[in-house]
Amino acid sequence: MKRRNEFVVGLSVLIAVAVVIGGAIWLSETDLGNPDIIQTVRIREIGGLGVGAPVALRGVKVGRVNAIRLADNDWVEIDLKIREDVGIPTRPVAIVASGSLFGEWLVTVVDLDGAPQDPELRARLTEARVPGGDPWPGATLPDIGQLTQQASRIAGDIGLITNRVSGALD
């Protein structure tokens, strides 16, 4: 009877260890079948982006942010861990943007021709480009907090102008 109890306890411990290891692999989203590539992005600021944030291509999650570090001359470098089987655009750029109203940030990989036509964004992408194509250039879109703050300033300016026009007509 004692031997049987030892066997059951040992088997339970082995199963518990296997469950913990399997859970850790699953939670880290490690894909054991497909190798990943690490691609570096050069950018001036990252907003609220953090390690582990999703990387998307045409709206589909294809990887995650592996590392973020400061680089020379006030640049930031972001290492993206992307599945190797993904078709990367011919002239890739990375756009960092707020992914939701709840503070989630993500990196979207697009072709330079498919990037937003905003002149300021295009200027930041051009500034981040390094001859030779490595690392990829990147830019950050403003988040909803920055847009709301700007809208508040505009509303305040309109209110001030309205008060002045009203005072002039009185």
mmCIF file with all atom_site columns, C-alpha atoms in Angstrom:
data_model
loop_
_atom_site.group_PDB
_atom_site.id
_atom_site.type_symbol
_atom_site.label_atom_id
_atom_site.label_alt_id
_atom_site.label_comp_id
_atom_site.label_asym_id
_atom_site.label_entity_id
_atom_site.label_seq_id
_atom_site.pdbx_PDB_ins_code
_atom_site.Cartn_x
_atom_site.Cartn_y
_atom_site.Cartn_z
_atom_site.occupancy
_atom_site.B_iso_or_equiv
_atom_site.pdbx_formal_charge
_atom_site.auth_seq_id
_atom_site.auth_comp_id
_atom_site.auth_asym_id
_atom_site.auth_atom_id
_atom_site.pdbx_PDB_model_num
ATOM 1   C CA . MET A 1 1   ? 0.000   0.000  0.000   1.00 0.00 ? 1   MET A CA 1
ATOM 2   C CA . LYS A 1 2   ? 2.857   2.353  0.861   1.00 0.00 ? 2   LYS A CA 1
ATOM 3   C CA . ARG A 1 3   ? 4.489   1.820  -2.550  1.00 0.00 ? 3   ARG A CA 1
ATOM 4   C CA . ARG A 1 4   ? 1.236   2.703  -4.287  1.00 0.00 ? 4   ARG A CA 1
ATOM 5   C CA . ASN A 1 5   ? 0.950   6.012  -2.359  1.00 0.00 ? 5   ASN A CA 1
ATOM 6   C CA . GLU A 1 6   ? 4.509   6.946  -3.318  1.00 0.00 ? 6   GLU A CA 1
ATOM 7   C CA . PHE A 1 7   ? 3.725   6.201  -6.958  1.00 0.00 ? 7   PHE A CA 1
ATOM 8   C CA . VAL A 1 8   ? 0.551   8.334  -6.898  1.00 0.00 ? 8   VAL A CA 1
ATOM 9   C CA . VAL A 1 9   ? 2.365   11.249 -5.241  1.00 0.00 ? 9   VAL A CA 1
ATOM 10  C CA . GLY A 1 10  ? 5.250   11.058 -7.741  1.00 0.00 ? 10  GLY A CA 1
ATOM 11  C CA . LEU A 1 11  ? 2.861   10.871 -10.679 1.00 0.00 ? 11  LEU A CA 1
ATOM 12  C CA . SER A 1 12  ? 0.884   13.849 -9.338  1.00 0.00 ? 12  SER A CA 1
ATOM 13  C CA . VAL A 1 13  ? 4.062   15.926 -9.016  1.00 0.00 ? 13  VAL A CA 1
ATOM 14  C CA . LEU A 1 14  ? 5.124   15.070 -12.585 1.00 0.00 ? 14  LEU A CA 1
ATOM 15  C CA . ILE A 1 15  ? 1.689   15.993 -13.943 1.00 0.00 ? 15  ILE A CA 1
ATOM 16  C CA . ALA A 1 16  ? 1.721   19.277 -11.996 1.00 0.00 ? 16  ALA A CA 1
ATOM 17  C CA . VAL A 1 17  ? 5.170   20.159 -13.394 1.00 0.00 ? 17  VAL A CA 1
ATOM 18  C CA . ALA A 1 18  ? 4.024   19.328 -16.942 1.00 0.00 ? 18  ALA A CA 1
ATOM 19  C CA . VAL A 1 19  ? 0.926   21.524 -16.517 1.00 0.00 ? 19  VAL A CA 1
ATOM 20  C CA . VAL A 1 20  ? 3.028   24.440 -15.214 1.00 0.00 ? 20  VAL A CA 1
ATOM 21  C CA . ILE A 1 21  ? 5.523   24.164 -18.092 1.00 0.00 ? 21  ILE A CA 1
ATOM 22  C CA . GLY A 1 22  ? 2.733   23.828 -20.668 1.00 0.00 ? 22  GLY A CA 1
ATOM 23  C CA . GLY A 1 23  ? 0.905   26.806 -19.168 1.00 0.00 ? 23  GLY A CA 1
ATOM 24  C CA . ALA A 1 24  ? 4.058   28.933 -19.245 1.00 0.00 ? 24  ALA A CA 1
ATOM 25  C CA . ILE A 1 25  ? 4.638   28.099 -22.921 1.00 0.00 ? 25  ILE A CA 1
ATOM 26  C CA . TRP A 1 26  ? 1.005   28.835 -23.755 1.00 0.00 ? 26  TRP A CA 1
ATOM 27  C CA . LEU A 1 27  ? 0.910   32.135 -21.826 1.00 0.00 ? 27  LEU A CA 1
ATOM 28  C CA . SER A 1 28  ? 4.164   33.346 -23.397 1.00 0.00 ? 28  SER A CA 1
ATOM 29  C CA . GLU A 1 29  ? 2.632   32.628 -26.828 1.00 0.00 ? 29  GLU A CA 1
ATOM 30  C CA . THR A 1 30  ? 5.713   30.704 -27.866 1.00 0.00 ? 30  THR A CA 1
ATOM 31  C CA . ASP A 1 31  ? 5.280   28.910 -31.160 1.00 0.00 ? 31  ASP A CA 1
ATOM 32  C CA . LEU A 1 32  ? 7.532   25.884 -31.007 1.00 0.00 ? 32  LEU A CA 1
ATOM 33  C CA . GLY A 1 33  ? 6.905   24.896 -34.643 1.00 0.00 ? 33  GLY A CA 1
ATOM 34  C CA . ASN A 1 34  ? 7.712   28.165 -36.431 1.00 0.00 ? 34  ASN A CA 1
ATOM 35  C CA . PRO A 1 35  ? 10.938  30.074 -35.907 1.00 0.00 ? 35  PRO A CA 1
ATOM 36  C CA . ASP A 1 36  ? 10.732  33.836 -35.391 1.00 0.00 ? 36  ASP A CA 1
ATOM 37  C CA . ILE A 1 37  ? 12.835  36.640 -36.809 1.00 0.00 ? 37  ILE A CA 1
ATOM 38  C CA . ILE A 1 38  ? 13.914  39.694 -34.844 1.00 0.00 ? 38  ILE A CA 1
ATOM 39  C CA . GLN A 1 39  ? 13.617  42.985 -36.720 1.00 0.00 ? 39  GLN A CA 1
ATOM 40  C CA . THR A 1 40  ? 14.714  46.348 -35.296 1.00 0.00 ? 40  THR A CA 1
ATOM 41  C CA . VAL A 1 41  ? 12.681  49.547 -35.724 1.00 0.00 ? 41  VAL A CA 1
ATOM 42  C CA . ARG A 1 42  ? 14.185  53.020 -35.299 1.00 0.00 ? 42  ARG A CA 1
ATOM 43  C CA . ILE A 1 43  ? 11.824  55.631 -33.889 1.00 0.00 ? 43  ILE A CA 1
ATOM 44  C CA . ARG A 1 44  ? 11.925  58.905 -31.926 1.00 0.00 ? 44  ARG A CA 1
ATOM 45  C CA . GLU A 1 45  ? 9.272   58.100 -29.282 1.00 0.00 ? 45  GLU A CA 1
ATOM 46  C CA . ILE A 1 46  ? 7.156   55.095 -28.376 1.00 0.00 ? 46  ILE A CA 1
ATOM 47  C CA . GLY A 1 47  ? 4.145   56.581 -26.600 1.00 0.00 ? 47  GLY A CA 1
ATOM 48  C CA . GLY A 1 48  ? 2.712   53.913 -24.293 1.00 0.00 ? 48  GLY A CA 1
ATOM 49  C CA . LEU A 1 49  ? 4.217   50.938 -26.125 1.00 0.00 ? 49  LEU A CA 1
ATOM 50  C CA . GLY A 1 50  ? 5.706   48.222 -23.932 1.00 0.00 ? 50  GLY A CA 1
ATOM 51  C CA . VAL A 1 51  ? 7.468   44.891 -24.243 1.00 0.00 ? 51  VAL A CA 1
ATOM 52  C CA . GLY A 1 52  ? 4.967   42.186 -25.184 1.00 0.00 ? 52  GLY A CA 1
ATOM 53  C CA . ALA A 1 53  ? 2.715   44.535 -27.170 1.00 0.00 ? 53  ALA A CA 1
ATOM 54  C CA . PRO A 1 54  ? 1.273   43.003 -30.341 1.00 0.00 ? 54  PRO A CA 1
ATOM 55  C CA . VAL A 1 55  ? 2.721   43.482 -33.819 1.00 0.00 ? 55  VAL A CA 1
ATOM 56  C CA . ALA A 1 56  ? 0.127   43.465 -36.601 1.00 0.00 ? 56  ALA A CA 1
ATOM 57  C CA . LEU A 1 57  ? 0.306   43.155 -40.376 1.00 0.00 ? 57  LEU A CA 1
ATOM 58  C CA . ARG A 1 58  ? -2.912  44.021 -42.243 1.00 0.00 ? 58  ARG A CA 1
ATOM 59  C CA . GLY A 1 59  ? -4.754  43.758 -38.922 1.00 0.00 ? 59  GLY A CA 1
ATOM 60  C CA . VAL A 1 60  ? -3.534  40.249 -38.112 1.00 0.00 ? 60  VAL A CA 1
ATOM 61  C CA . LYS A 1 61  ? -1.263  39.645 -35.124 1.00 0.00 ? 61  LYS A CA 1
ATOM 62  C CA . VAL A 1 62  ? 2.045   38.339 -36.462 1.00 0.00 ? 62  VAL A CA 1
ATOM 63  C CA . GLY A 1 63  ? 4.347   38.888 -33.508 1.00 0.00 ? 63  GLY A CA 1
ATOM 64  C CA . ARG A 1 64  ? 5.114   40.984 -30.478 1.00 0.00 ? 64  ARG A CA 1
ATOM 65  C CA . VAL A 1 65  ? 7.518   43.596 -29.169 1.00 0.00 ? 65  VAL A CA 1
ATOM 66  C CA . ASN A 1 66  ? 10.559  41.740 -27.870 1.00 0.00 ? 66  ASN A CA 1
ATOM 67  C CA . ALA A 1 67  ? 12.688  44.620 -26.491 1.00 0.00 ? 67  ALA A CA 1
ATOM 68  C CA . ILE A 1 68  ? 12.841  48.410 -26.278 1.00 0.00 ? 68  ILE A CA 1
ATOM 69  C CA . ARG A 1 69  ? 16.073  50.310 -25.743 1.00 0.00 ? 69  ARG A CA 1
ATOM 70  C CA . LEU A 1 70  ? 17.537  53.782 -26.043 1.00 0.00 ? 70  LEU A CA 1
ATOM 71  C CA . ALA A 1 71  ? 19.901  54.355 -28.956 1.00 0.00 ? 71  ALA A CA 1
ATOM 72  C CA . ASP A 1 72  ? 22.339  57.096 -29.947 1.00 0.00 ? 72  ASP A CA 1
ATOM 73  C CA . ASN A 1 73  ? 21.231  60.645 -30.822 1.00 0.00 ? 73  ASN A CA 1
ATOM 74  C CA . ASP A 1 74  ? 17.868  60.503 -28.993 1.00 0.00 ? 74  ASP A CA 1
ATOM 75  C CA . TRP A 1 75  ? 16.559  57.520 -30.940 1.00 0.00 ? 75  TRP A CA 1
ATOM 76  C CA . VAL A 1 76  ? 14.684  54.522 -29.562 1.00 0.00 ? 76  VAL A CA 1
ATOM 77  C CA . GLU A 1 77  ? 15.110  51.040 -30.993 1.00 0.00 ? 77  GLU A CA 1
ATOM 78  C CA . ILE A 1 78  ? 12.337  48.473 -30.791 1.00 0.00 ? 78  ILE A CA 1
ATOM 79  C CA . ASP A 1 79  ? 12.978  44.790 -31.476 1.00 0.00 ? 79  ASP A CA 1
ATOM 80  C CA . LEU A 1 80  ? 9.990   43.091 -33.074 1.00 0.00 ? 80  LEU A CA 1
ATOM 81  C CA . LYS A 1 81  ? 9.705   39.315 -32.871 1.00 0.00 ? 81  LYS A CA 1
ATOM 82  C CA . ILE A 1 82  ? 7.805   38.340 -36.033 1.00 0.00 ? 82  ILE A CA 1
ATOM 83  C CA . ARG A 1 83  ? 6.843   34.906 -37.329 1.00 0.00 ? 83  ARG A CA 1
ATOM 84  C CA . GLU A 1 84  ? 9.161   33.860 -40.147 1.00 0.00 ? 84  GLU A CA 1
ATOM 85  C CA . ASP A 1 85  ? 6.330   32.599 -42.381 1.00 0.00 ? 85  ASP A CA 1
ATOM 86  C CA . VAL A 1 86  ? 4.786   36.088 -42.655 1.00 0.00 ? 86  VAL A CA 1
ATOM 87  C CA . GLY A 1 87  ? 5.162   37.973 -45.947 1.00 0.00 ? 87  GLY A CA 1
ATOM 88  C CA . ILE A 1 88  ? 6.827   41.260 -44.997 1.00 0.00 ? 88  ILE A CA 1
ATOM 89  C CA . PRO A 1 89  ? 6.142   44.221 -47.353 1.00 0.00 ? 89  PRO A CA 1
ATOM 90  C CA . THR A 1 90  ? 8.945   45.226 -49.724 1.00 0.00 ? 90  THR A CA 1
ATOM 91  C CA . ARG A 1 91  ? 9.496   48.652 -48.086 1.00 0.00 ? 91  ARG A CA 1
ATOM 92  C CA . PRO A 1 92  ? 8.343   48.055 -44.503 1.00 0.00 ? 92  PRO A CA 1
ATOM 93  C CA . VAL A 1 93  ? 7.735   50.812 -41.963 1.00 0.00 ? 93  VAL A CA 1
ATOM 94  C CA . ALA A 1 94  ? 6.404   50.504 -38.415 1.00 0.00 ? 94  ALA A CA 1
ATOM 95  C CA . ILE A 1 95  ? 3.578   52.679 -37.113 1.00 0.00 ? 95  ILE A CA 1
ATOM 96  C CA . VAL A 1 96  ? 3.152   52.747 -33.326 1.00 0.00 ? 96  VAL A CA 1
ATOM 97  C CA . ALA A 1 97  ? -0.385  53.682 -32.308 1.00 0.00 ? 97  ALA A CA 1
ATOM 98  C CA . SER A 1 98  ? -2.917  53.334 -29.552 1.00 0.00 ? 98  SER A CA 1
ATOM 99  C CA . GLY A 1 99  ? -4.825  50.122 -30.180 1.00 0.00 ? 99  GLY A CA 1
ATOM 100 C CA . SER A 1 100 ? -7.804  50.823 -27.942 1.00 0.00 ? 100 SER A CA 1
ATOM 101 C CA . LEU A 1 101 ? -9.321  53.355 -25.595 1.00 0.00 ? 101 LEU A CA 1
ATOM 102 C CA . PHE A 1 102 ? -8.028  51.280 -22.674 1.00 0.00 ? 102 PHE A CA 1
ATOM 103 C CA . GLY A 1 103 ? -4.338  52.121 -23.137 1.00 0.00 ? 103 GLY A CA 1
ATOM 104 C CA . GLU A 1 104 ? -3.230  49.177 -25.267 1.00 0.00 ? 104 GLU A CA 1
ATOM 105 C CA . TRP A 1 105 ? -0.581  50.127 -27.823 1.00 0.00 ? 105 TRP A CA 1
ATOM 106 C CA . LEU A 1 106 ? 0.483   48.136 -30.868 1.00 0.00 ? 106 LEU A CA 1
ATOM 107 C CA . VAL A 1 107 ? 2.921   48.227 -33.760 1.00 0.00 ? 107 VAL A CA 1
ATOM 108 C CA . THR A 1 108 ? 1.486   47.984 -37.251 1.00 0.00 ? 108 THR A CA 1
ATOM 109 C CA . VAL A 1 109 ? 3.820   46.983 -40.079 1.00 0.00 ? 109 VAL A CA 1
ATOM 110 C CA . VAL A 1 110 ? 2.861   48.473 -43.445 1.00 0.00 ? 110 VAL A CA 1
ATOM 111 C CA . ASP A 1 111 ? 4.501   49.158 -46.780 1.00 0.00 ? 111 ASP A CA 1
ATOM 112 C CA . LEU A 1 112 ? 5.715   52.750 -47.147 1.00 0.00 ? 112 LEU A CA 1
ATOM 113 C CA . ASP A 1 113 ? 3.118   53.314 -49.877 1.00 0.00 ? 113 ASP A CA 1
ATOM 114 C CA . GLY A 1 114 ? 0.344   52.110 -47.538 1.00 0.00 ? 114 GLY A CA 1
ATOM 115 C CA . ALA A 1 115 ? 1.339   54.374 -44.647 1.00 0.00 ? 115 ALA A CA 1
ATOM 116 C CA . PRO A 1 116 ? -0.982  57.295 -43.804 1.00 0.00 ? 116 PRO A CA 1
ATOM 117 C CA . GLN A 1 117 ? -0.456  60.325 -46.056 1.00 0.00 ? 117 GLN A CA 1
ATOM 118 C CA . ASP A 1 118 ? -0.071  62.738 -43.124 1.00 0.00 ? 118 ASP A CA 1
ATOM 119 C CA . PRO A 1 119 ? 2.895   65.021 -43.981 1.00 0.00 ? 119 PRO A CA 1
ATOM 120 C CA . GLU A 1 120 ? 4.183   65.077 -40.385 1.00 0.00 ? 120 GLU A CA 1
ATOM 121 C CA . LEU A 1 121 ? 4.107   61.269 -40.172 1.00 0.00 ? 121 LEU A CA 1
ATOM 122 C CA . ARG A 1 122 ? 5.877   60.993 -43.538 1.00 0.00 ? 122 ARG A CA 1
ATOM 123 C CA . ALA A 1 123 ? 8.562   63.442 -42.353 1.00 0.00 ? 123 ALA A CA 1
ATOM 124 C CA . ARG A 1 124 ? 9.158   61.333 -39.214 1.00 0.00 ? 124 ARG A CA 1
ATOM 125 C CA . LEU A 1 125 ? 9.435   58.159 -41.305 1.00 0.00 ? 125 LEU A CA 1
ATOM 126 C CA . THR A 1 126 ? 11.915  59.847 -43.647 1.00 0.00 ? 126 THR A CA 1
ATOM 127 C CA . GLU A 1 127 ? 13.961  61.089 -40.676 1.00 0.00 ? 127 GLU A CA 1
ATOM 128 C CA . ALA A 1 128 ? 14.057  57.576 -39.167 1.00 0.00 ? 128 ALA A CA 1
ATOM 129 C CA . ARG A 1 129 ? 15.226  55.930 -42.384 1.00 0.00 ? 129 ARG A CA 1
ATOM 130 C CA . VAL A 1 130 ? 18.797  54.639 -42.338 1.00 0.00 ? 130 VAL A CA 1
ATOM 131 C CA . PRO A 1 131 ? 20.634  53.995 -45.618 1.00 0.00 ? 131 PRO A CA 1
ATOM 132 C CA . GLY A 1 132 ? 20.693  50.268 -46.284 1.00 0.00 ? 132 GLY A CA 1
ATOM 133 C CA . GLY A 1 133 ? 17.193  49.588 -44.939 1.00 0.00 ? 133 GLY A CA 1
ATOM 134 C CA . ASP A 1 134 ? 18.123  48.148 -41.555 1.00 0.00 ? 134 ASP A CA 1
ATOM 135 C CA . PRO A 1 135 ? 16.601  49.033 -39.093 1.00 0.00 ? 135 PRO A CA 1
ATOM 136 C CA . TRP A 1 136 ? 13.095  49.799 -40.345 1.00 0.00 ? 136 TRP A CA 1
ATOM 137 C CA . PRO A 1 137 ? 11.907  53.401 -39.983 1.00 0.00 ? 137 PRO A CA 1
ATOM 138 C CA . GLY A 1 138 ? 9.092   54.018 -37.532 1.00 0.00 ? 138 GLY A CA 1
ATOM 139 C CA . ALA A 1 139 ? 6.749   56.776 -36.351 1.00 0.00 ? 139 ALA A CA 1
ATOM 140 C CA . THR A 1 140 ? 4.191   57.222 -33.578 1.00 0.00 ? 140 THR A CA 1
ATOM 141 C CA . LEU A 1 141 ? 0.617   58.370 -34.112 1.00 0.00 ? 141 LEU A CA 1
ATOM 142 C CA . PRO A 1 142 ? -0.916  60.585 -31.413 1.00 0.00 ? 142 PRO A CA 1
ATOM 143 C CA . ASP A 1 143 ? -3.086  58.811 -28.871 1.00 0.00 ? 143 ASP A CA 1
ATOM 144 C CA . ILE A 1 144 ? -6.641  59.761 -27.921 1.00 0.00 ? 144 ILE A CA 1
ATOM 145 C CA . GLY A 1 145 ? -5.432  61.768 -24.898 1.00 0.00 ? 145 GLY A CA 1
ATOM 146 C CA . GLN A 1 146 ? -3.270  64.009 -27.073 1.00 0.00 ? 146 GLN A CA 1
ATOM 147 C CA . LEU A 1 147 ? -6.098  64.476 -29.573 1.00 0.00 ? 147 LEU A CA 1
ATOM 148 C CA . THR A 1 148 ? -8.563  65.343 -26.802 1.00 0.00 ? 148 THR A CA 1
ATOM 149 C CA . GLN A 1 149 ? -6.115  67.843 -25.320 1.00 0.00 ? 149 GLN A CA 1
ATOM 150 C CA . GLN A 1 150 ? -5.673  69.536 -28.710 1.00 0.00 ? 150 GLN A CA 1
ATOM 151 C CA . ALA A 1 151 ? -9.453  69.631 -29.239 1.00 0.00 ? 151 ALA A CA 1
ATOM 152 C CA . SER A 1 152 ? -9.825  71.235 -25.804 1.00 0.00 ? 152 SER A CA 1
ATOM 153 C CA . ARG A 1 153 ? -7.297  73.939 -26.748 1.00 0.00 ? 153 ARG A CA 1
ATOM 154 C CA . ILE A 1 154 ? -9.136  74.620 -30.008 1.00 0.00 ? 154 ILE A CA 1
ATOM 155 C CA . ALA A 1 155 ? -12.481 74.843 -28.186 1.00 0.00 ? 155 ALA A CA 1
ATOM 156 C CA . GLY A 1 156 ? -10.934 77.286 -25.682 1.00 0.00 ? 156 GLY A CA 1
ATOM 157 C CA . ASP A 1 157 ? -9.574  79.447 -28.514 1.00 0.00 ? 157 ASP A CA 1
ATOM 158 C CA . ILE A 1 158 ? -12.971 79.483 -30.235 1.00 0.00 ? 158 ILE A CA 1
ATOM 159 C CA . GLY A 1 159 ? -14.609 80.476 -26.945 1.00 0.00 ? 159 GLY A CA 1
ATOM 160 C CA . LEU A 1 160 ? -12.101 83.319 -26.530 1.00 0.00 ? 160 LEU A CA 1
ATOM 161 C CA . ILE A 1 161 ? -12.729 84.587 -30.079 1.00 0.00 ? 161 ILE A CA 1
ATOM 162 C CA . THR A 1 162 ? -16.494 84.364 -29.540 1.00 0.00 ? 162 THR A CA 1
ATOM 163 C CA . ASN A 1 163 ? -16.215 86.434 -26.348 1.00 0.00 ? 163 ASN A CA 1
ATOM 164 C CA . ARG A 1 164 ? -14.119 89.080 -28.129 1.00 0.00 ? 164 ARG A CA 1
ATOM 165 C CA . VAL A 1 165 ? -16.546 89.319 -31.067 1.00 0.00 ? 165 VAL A CA 1
ATOM 166 C CA . SER A 1 166 ? -19.446 89.509 -28.632 1.00 0.00 ? 166 SER A CA 1
ATOM 167 C CA . GLY A 1 167 ? -17.680 92.283 -26.684 1.00 0.00 ? 167 GLY A CA 1
ATOM 168 C CA . ALA A 1 168 ? -16.941 94.212 -29.884 1.00 0.00 ? 168 ALA A CA 1
ATOM 169 C CA . LEU A 1 169 ? -20.576 94.040 -31.005 1.00 0.00 ? 169 LEU A CA 1
ATOM 170 C CA . ASP A 1 170 ? -21.905 95.159 -27.614 1.00 0.00 ? 170 ASP A CA 1
#
